[in-house]
Amino acid sequence: MPILVDIVTRDRRLVSDEVDMVTLPGSAGQMGILRGHAPLLSTLEIGEIILHKGNDVRYIAIGGGVVEVRPDKVIVLAESAEQAEEIDEARAAAALQRARESLAENPPRERKPIIEAALQRSTLRLKVARRRSSRPQRPGPSFEEE
Ligand code: ATP
């Protein structure tokens, strides 16, 4: 039995799909959610959401957020979210470079967590973008049967 997954940011709804399983970046690591899961409200880290449906797997990078899990539905409110196919690798590489340079310049203590979060987001975006290239060639992020 599938579970409905909604992933939204302030600007847009990225995903509203039925999947077999969704994996979320919880504070204690990746957590897999199937239909029938106990209700849960939790924060999410900077990390990847993985949607499994049949033989298809989709990867989404999020910049943290919150999730509400209900037995038949998962609702993610993300700070930022991009599907693997949407990630601009050059932009992420530039952001990573900027973050590394800022850290190397011994920034004030209060700036460090901000720079480290930027470093984590850009590293994650590069990782998730590479997942796209390791997948079989598909025209887009749809779940259509092959
Ligand atoms: P940058 O310094 O490149 O703006 P950032 O980590 O500061 O990166 P965010 O504040 O997390 O960016 O996101 C701002 C907006 O830009 C969000 O809508 C996010 O989805 C989008 N975004 C950020 N980086 C990328 C990227 N590499 N590819 C596609 N969209 C991106």
Short mmCIF file of C-alpha atoms and ligand atoms in Angstrom, two decimals:
data_model
loop_
_atom_site.label_atom_id
_atom_site.label_comp_id
_atom_site.label_asym_id
_atom_site.label_seq_id
_atom_site.Cartn_x
_atom_site.Cartn_y
_atom_site.Cartn_z
CA MET A 1 0.00 0.00 0.00
CA PRO A 2 1.43 3.38 -0.99
CA ILE A 3 1.86 6.44 1.18
CA LEU A 4 1.22 10.00 -0.04
CA VAL A 5 4.19 12.35 0.17
CA ASP A 6 3.90 16.15 -0.06
CA ILE A 7 7.09 18.17 -0.13
CA VAL A 8 6.64 21.94 -0.05
CA THR A 9 8.78 25.01 0.46
CA ARG A 10 7.63 28.59 1.04
CA ASP A 11 7.60 29.09 -2.73
CA ARG A 12 6.32 25.88 -4.27
CA ARG A 13 5.07 22.34 -4.02
CA LEU A 14 7.81 20.04 -5.29
CA VAL A 15 6.24 16.67 -4.81
CA SER A 16 2.75 15.34 -4.24
CA ASP A 17 2.98 11.67 -5.04
CA GLU A 18 2.16 8.22 -3.79
CA VAL A 19 5.29 6.17 -3.07
CA ASP A 20 6.15 2.80 -1.53
CA MET A 21 8.61 4.29 0.95
CA VAL A 22 10.13 7.65 1.77
CA THR A 23 13.45 8.13 3.52
CA LEU A 24 13.98 11.37 5.45
CA PRO A 25 17.04 13.06 7.01
CA GLY A 26 16.10 12.97 10.69
CA SER A 27 18.35 14.17 13.51
CA ALA A 28 19.27 10.56 14.30
CA GLY A 29 20.03 9.71 10.67
CA GLN A 30 17.95 8.59 7.70
CA MET A 31 14.50 7.32 8.68
CA GLY A 32 12.40 5.16 6.39
CA ILE A 33 8.64 5.70 6.48
CA LEU A 34 6.08 3.23 5.14
CA ARG A 35 2.30 3.48 5.10
CA GLY A 36 0.89 2.82 8.57
CA HIS A 37 3.70 4.60 10.41
CA ALA A 38 2.79 6.01 13.82
CA PRO A 39 2.01 9.76 13.81
CA LEU A 40 5.11 11.86 14.31
CA LEU A 41 6.21 15.49 14.19
CA SER A 42 9.93 16.06 13.76
CA THR A 43 12.57 18.46 12.55
CA LEU A 44 14.69 17.51 9.54
CA GLU A 45 18.37 18.15 8.91
CA ILE A 46 20.15 19.31 5.79
CA GLY A 47 20.07 16.05 3.85
CA GLU A 48 18.40 14.00 1.17
CA ILE A 49 14.88 12.72 0.83
CA ILE A 50 14.65 9.47 -1.12
CA LEU A 51 11.38 8.42 -2.74
CA HIS A 52 11.04 4.75 -3.64
CA LYS A 53 8.35 3.66 -6.04
CA GLY A 54 8.61 0.27 -7.69
CA ASN A 55 12.04 0.21 -9.35
CA ASP A 56 12.23 3.99 -9.45
CA VAL A 57 14.17 6.03 -6.91
CA ARG A 58 14.09 9.83 -6.75
CA TYR A 59 16.46 12.01 -4.77
CA ILE A 60 15.69 15.44 -3.33
CA ALA A 61 18.12 17.72 -1.49
CA ILE A 62 16.60 19.69 1.39
CA GLY A 63 18.08 22.42 3.57
CA GLY A 64 16.37 21.16 6.72
CA GLY A 65 12.73 21.58 7.69
CA VAL A 66 9.94 19.85 9.54
CA VAL A 67 7.90 16.76 8.80
CA GLU A 68 4.49 15.59 9.89
CA VAL A 69 3.98 11.86 9.51
CA ARG A 70 0.48 10.42 9.50
CA PRO A 71 -0.34 6.77 8.80
CA ASP A 72 -1.30 7.53 5.18
CA LYS A 73 0.58 10.77 4.50
CA VAL A 74 3.94 12.48 4.96
CA ILE A 75 4.10 16.28 4.76
CA VAL A 76 7.51 17.91 4.56
CA LEU A 77 7.95 21.67 4.93
CA ALA A 78 11.48 22.31 3.73
CA GLU A 79 13.69 25.41 4.08
CA SER A 80 14.88 24.72 0.53
CA ALA A 81 14.37 21.72 -1.71
CA GLU A 82 15.58 20.68 -5.13
CA GLN A 83 15.06 17.52 -7.13
CA ALA A 84 18.34 15.97 -8.31
CA GLU A 85 17.53 17.02 -11.89
CA GLU A 86 17.11 20.69 -10.92
CA ILE A 87 20.41 21.16 -9.15
CA ASP A 88 22.84 23.55 -10.77
CA GLU A 89 26.16 21.86 -10.04
CA ALA A 90 28.29 24.86 -10.98
CA ARG A 91 26.32 27.03 -8.55
CA ALA A 92 26.70 24.45 -5.76
CA ALA A 93 30.43 24.10 -6.47
CA ALA A 94 30.83 27.89 -6.30
CA ALA A 95 28.88 28.01 -3.01
CA LEU A 96 31.07 25.24 -1.60
CA GLN A 97 34.20 27.11 -2.63
CA ARG A 98 32.95 30.34 -1.01
CA ALA A 99 32.09 28.50 2.21
CA ARG A 100 35.51 26.84 2.34
CA GLU A 101 37.28 30.15 1.79
CA SER A 102 35.18 31.87 4.45
CA LEU A 103 35.97 29.14 6.98
CA ALA A 104 39.68 29.35 6.16
CA GLU A 105 39.61 33.09 6.93
CA ASN A 106 38.88 32.39 10.58
CA PRO A 107 35.42 34.01 10.73
CA PRO A 108 33.84 35.40 13.93
CA ARG A 109 32.35 32.66 16.09
CA GLU A 110 28.74 33.71 15.41
CA ARG A 111 29.30 33.43 11.63
CA LYS A 112 30.69 29.91 11.77
CA PRO A 113 27.38 27.97 12.01
CA ILE A 114 26.01 29.97 9.05
CA ILE A 115 29.04 29.18 6.91
CA GLU A 116 29.05 25.54 8.01
CA ALA A 117 25.38 25.20 7.03
CA ALA A 118 26.19 26.69 3.59
CA LEU A 119 29.02 24.18 3.29
CA GLN A 120 26.68 21.32 4.19
CA ARG A 121 23.99 22.48 1.72
CA SER A 122 26.42 22.81 -1.17
CA THR A 123 28.13 19.47 -0.42
CA LEU A 124 24.72 17.82 -0.29
CA ARG A 125 23.60 19.43 -3.56
CA LEU A 126 26.69 18.11 -5.32
CA LYS A 127 26.06 14.63 -3.89
CA VAL A 128 22.40 14.60 -4.90
CA ALA A 129 23.18 16.00 -8.37
CA ARG A 130 25.62 13.12 -8.92
CA ARG A 131 22.90 10.64 -8.03
CA ARG A 132 21.07 11.88 -11.09
CA SER A 133 23.95 11.02 -13.41
CA SER A 134 24.30 7.51 -11.93
CA ARG A 135 20.67 6.76 -12.72
CA PRO A 136 19.44 5.33 -16.02
CA GLN A 137 18.68 8.10 -18.52
CA ARG A 138 15.14 9.31 -18.06
CA PRO A 139 13.47 12.32 -19.63
CA GLY A 140 12.43 13.87 -16.33
CA PRO A 141 11.57 13.31 -12.71
CA SER A 142 8.29 11.55 -13.41
CA PHE A 143 7.24 8.26 -11.99
CA GLU A 144 5.79 6.87 -15.20
CA GLU A 145 6.27 3.17 -15.81
CA GLU A 146 8.88 2.27 -18.40
P1 ATP B 1 23.77 29.99 -3.06
O1 ATP B 1 24.89 30.62 -2.28
O2 ATP B 1 24.24 29.38 -4.35
O3 ATP B 1 22.54 30.89 -3.21
P2 ATP B 1 22.53 28.79 -0.80
O4 ATP B 1 22.87 27.52 -0.07
O5 ATP B 1 22.78 30.07 -0.07
O6 ATP B 1 23.31 28.74 -2.20
P3 ATP B 1 19.75 28.57 -0.33
O7 ATP B 1 19.59 29.79 0.53
O8 ATP B 1 19.79 27.24 0.36
O9 ATP B 1 21.04 28.74 -1.28
O10 ATP B 1 18.60 28.52 -1.44
C1 ATP B 1 18.11 29.68 -2.07
C2 ATP B 1 17.26 29.24 -3.26
O11 ATP B 1 18.09 28.81 -4.33
C3 ATP B 1 16.35 28.05 -2.96
O12 ATP B 1 15.18 28.20 -3.71
C4 ATP B 1 17.14 26.84 -3.47
O13 ATP B 1 16.29 25.77 -3.85
C5 ATP B 1 17.87 27.44 -4.65
N1 ATP B 1 19.21 26.85 -4.89
C6 ATP B 1 20.32 27.04 -4.14
N2 ATP B 1 21.38 26.42 -4.67
C7 ATP B 1 20.93 25.79 -5.79
C8 ATP B 1 21.56 24.97 -6.79
N3 ATP B 1 22.86 24.66 -6.73
N4 ATP B 1 20.80 24.50 -7.79
C9 ATP B 1 19.48 24.81 -7.87
N5 ATP B 1 18.83 25.58 -6.95
C10 ATP B 1 19.54 26.08 -5.94
#
